[in-house]
Coordinates of C-alpha atoms in Angstrom, one line a residue:
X1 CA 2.6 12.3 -14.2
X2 CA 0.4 9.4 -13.1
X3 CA 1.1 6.7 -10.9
X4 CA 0.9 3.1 -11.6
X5 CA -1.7 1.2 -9.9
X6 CA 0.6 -1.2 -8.7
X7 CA 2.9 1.9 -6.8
X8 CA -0.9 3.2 -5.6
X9 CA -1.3 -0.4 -3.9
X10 CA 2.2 -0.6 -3.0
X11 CA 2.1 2.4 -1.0
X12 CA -1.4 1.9 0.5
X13 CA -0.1 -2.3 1.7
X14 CA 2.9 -0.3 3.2
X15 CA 0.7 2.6 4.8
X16 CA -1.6 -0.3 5.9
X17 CA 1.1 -2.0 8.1
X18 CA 2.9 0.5 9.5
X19 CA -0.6 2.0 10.9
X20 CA -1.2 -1.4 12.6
X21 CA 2.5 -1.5 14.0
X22 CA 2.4 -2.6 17.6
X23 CA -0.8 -4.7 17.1
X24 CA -1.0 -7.9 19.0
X25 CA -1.8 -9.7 15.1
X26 CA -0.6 -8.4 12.1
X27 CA -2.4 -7.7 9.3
X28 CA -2.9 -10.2 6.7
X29 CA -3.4 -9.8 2.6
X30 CA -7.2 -10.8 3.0
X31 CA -7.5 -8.0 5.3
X32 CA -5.5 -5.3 3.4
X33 CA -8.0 -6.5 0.1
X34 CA -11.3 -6.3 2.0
X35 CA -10.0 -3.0 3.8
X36 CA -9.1 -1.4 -0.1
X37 CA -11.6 -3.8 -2.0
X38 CA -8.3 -5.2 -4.3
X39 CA -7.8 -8.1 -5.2
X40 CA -6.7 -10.5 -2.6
X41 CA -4.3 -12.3 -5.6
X42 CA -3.2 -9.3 -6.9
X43 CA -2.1 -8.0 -3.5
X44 CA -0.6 -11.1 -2.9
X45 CA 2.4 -10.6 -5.8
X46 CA 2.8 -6.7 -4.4
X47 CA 3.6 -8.2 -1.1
X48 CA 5.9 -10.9 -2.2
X49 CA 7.6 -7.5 -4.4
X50 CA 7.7 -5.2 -1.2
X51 CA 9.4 -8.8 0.8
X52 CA 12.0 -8.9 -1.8
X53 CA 12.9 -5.3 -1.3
X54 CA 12.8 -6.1 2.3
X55 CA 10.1 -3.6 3.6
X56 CA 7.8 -6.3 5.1
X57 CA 8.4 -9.6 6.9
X58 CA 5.6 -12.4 5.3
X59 CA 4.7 -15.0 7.8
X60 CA 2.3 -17.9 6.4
X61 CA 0.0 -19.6 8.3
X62 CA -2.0 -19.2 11.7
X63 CA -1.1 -16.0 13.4
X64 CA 0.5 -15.2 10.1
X65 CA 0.8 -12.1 8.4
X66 CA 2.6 -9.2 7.0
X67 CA 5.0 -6.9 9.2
X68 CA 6.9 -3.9 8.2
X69 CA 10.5 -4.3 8.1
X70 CA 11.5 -0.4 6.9
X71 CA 11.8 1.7 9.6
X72 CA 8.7 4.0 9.1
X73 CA 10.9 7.4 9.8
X74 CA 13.4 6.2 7.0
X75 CA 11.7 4.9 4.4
X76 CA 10.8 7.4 1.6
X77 CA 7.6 8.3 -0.9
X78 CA 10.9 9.0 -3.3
X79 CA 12.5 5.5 -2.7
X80 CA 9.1 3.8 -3.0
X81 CA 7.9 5.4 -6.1
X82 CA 11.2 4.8 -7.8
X83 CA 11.7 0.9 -7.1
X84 CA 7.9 0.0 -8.0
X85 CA 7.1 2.6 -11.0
X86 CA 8.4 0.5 -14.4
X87 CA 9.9 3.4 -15.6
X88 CA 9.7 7.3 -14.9
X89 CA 9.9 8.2 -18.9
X90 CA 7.5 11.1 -19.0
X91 CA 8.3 11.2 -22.8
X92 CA 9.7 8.9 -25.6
X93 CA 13.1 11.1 -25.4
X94 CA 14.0 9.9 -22.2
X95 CA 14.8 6.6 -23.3
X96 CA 17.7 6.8 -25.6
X97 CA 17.1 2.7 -26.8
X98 CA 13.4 3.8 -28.2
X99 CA 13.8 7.2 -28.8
X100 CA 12.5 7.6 -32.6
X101 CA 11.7 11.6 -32.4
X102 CA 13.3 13.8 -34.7
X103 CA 13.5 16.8 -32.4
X104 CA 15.6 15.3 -30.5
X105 CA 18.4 17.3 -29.8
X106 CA 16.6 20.8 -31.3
X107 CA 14.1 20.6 -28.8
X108 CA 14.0 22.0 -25.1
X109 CA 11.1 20.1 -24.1
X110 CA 13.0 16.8 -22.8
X111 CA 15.3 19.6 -20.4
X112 CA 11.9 20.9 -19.1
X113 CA 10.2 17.8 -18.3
X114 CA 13.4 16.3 -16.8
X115 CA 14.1 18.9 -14.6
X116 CA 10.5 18.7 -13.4
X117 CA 10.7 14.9 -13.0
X118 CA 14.0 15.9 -10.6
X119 CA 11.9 18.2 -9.0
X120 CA 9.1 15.8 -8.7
X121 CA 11.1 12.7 -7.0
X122 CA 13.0 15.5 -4.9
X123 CA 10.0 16.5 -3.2
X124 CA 8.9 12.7 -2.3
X125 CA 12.4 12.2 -1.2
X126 CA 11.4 14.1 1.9
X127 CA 8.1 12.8 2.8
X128 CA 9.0 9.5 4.9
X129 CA 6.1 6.7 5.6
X130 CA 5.6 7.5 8.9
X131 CA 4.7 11.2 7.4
X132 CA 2.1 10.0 5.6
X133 CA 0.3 8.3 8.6
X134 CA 0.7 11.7 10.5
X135 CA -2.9 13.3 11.3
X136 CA -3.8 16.1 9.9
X137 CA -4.1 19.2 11.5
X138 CA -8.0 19.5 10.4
X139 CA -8.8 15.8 11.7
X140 CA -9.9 14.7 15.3
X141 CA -6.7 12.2 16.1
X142 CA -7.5 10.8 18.9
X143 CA -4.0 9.3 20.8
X144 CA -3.9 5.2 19.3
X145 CA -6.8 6.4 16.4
X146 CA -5.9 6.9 12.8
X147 CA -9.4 8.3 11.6
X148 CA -7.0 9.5 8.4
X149 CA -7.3 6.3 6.9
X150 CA -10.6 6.8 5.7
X151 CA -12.2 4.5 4.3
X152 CA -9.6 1.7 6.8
X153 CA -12.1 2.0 9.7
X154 CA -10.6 1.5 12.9
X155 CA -12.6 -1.9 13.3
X156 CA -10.7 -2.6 10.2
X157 CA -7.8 -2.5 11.6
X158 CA -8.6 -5.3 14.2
X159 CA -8.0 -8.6 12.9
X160 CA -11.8 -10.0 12.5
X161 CA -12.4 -12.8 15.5
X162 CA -12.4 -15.9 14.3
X163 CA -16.3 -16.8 13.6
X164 CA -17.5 -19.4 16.1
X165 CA -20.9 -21.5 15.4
X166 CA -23.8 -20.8 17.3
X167 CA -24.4 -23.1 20.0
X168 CA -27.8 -25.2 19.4
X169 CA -30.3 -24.9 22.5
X170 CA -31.9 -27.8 23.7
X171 CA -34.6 -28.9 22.3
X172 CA -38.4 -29.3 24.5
X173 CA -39.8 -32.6 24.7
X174 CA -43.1 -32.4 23.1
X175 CA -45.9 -34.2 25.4
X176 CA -47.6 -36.5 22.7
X177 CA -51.8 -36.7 23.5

């Protein structure tokens, strides 16, 4: 089974703010989109998808951003995967409105694949968010440092300071001969 792009970017926007949890700004879309290199727009309806399930808080303007409503330690990979993938037919079988195959019924392949799908959503149903943000044992964590998020660098996570123009010097007066 593959993933959708759109569950991949769903789970990396919600990754994304639960790592910056406690930050004095919250992350924005623009910053998720540079971090990933996605599409701002395109980010932009996963967010408004992820508000409407009421994982993250969206705040427009100045000091805006996006903030994680879910609890982190509650929030399942299972419960994510299932409310953004379109649909978790592995095979044509599994939907009885389109089915058109003629072993249905004779065959033991749709029995198979079901009970691996189970199997499948069973094992993200116990992997929480905040699981996935967890060091590894193999990294370097340092206490406050999420080096896991490769390629997020830590000065990623920083909201960028707002860019200031440089001051002009003064100019010399030229003595004229």
């Amino acid at each position: 089974m593959r993933l959708t792009q759109w569950t991949d970017y769903s789970l990396r926007v919600l990754m994304y703010c639960a790592a910056c949890e406690g930050r004095a700004l919250p992350p924005t879309v623009s910053e998720i989109a540079e971090a990933h290199g996605i599409s701002r727009s395109h980010l932009t309806k996963i967010v408004m998808i992820l508000a409407g399930h009421g994982w993250l808080a969206t705040t427009r303007g100045r000091g805006g951003g996006l903030r994680l409503l879910a609890d982190p330690r509650s929030l399942t990979l299972g419960q994510i995967v299932r409310e953004t993938e379109p649909d978790l037919n592995l095979v044509e079988c599994f939907d009885g409105q389109s089915n058109t195959c003629r072993l249905d019924g004779y065959c033991r392949l749709k029995g198979a694949l079901g009970t691996a799908m189970q199997a499948f959503l069973t094992a993200l149903d116990g992997v929480t968010l905040s699981d996935l943000l967890a060091p590894t044992a193999a990294s370097a964590a340092v206490a406050g440092q999420l080096p896991h998020l490769i390629p997020i660098q830590m000065v990623a996570l920083r909201r960028p300071a707002a860019k200031v123009a440089p001051v002009a010097s003064p100019r010399r007066a030229v003595k004229s001969r």
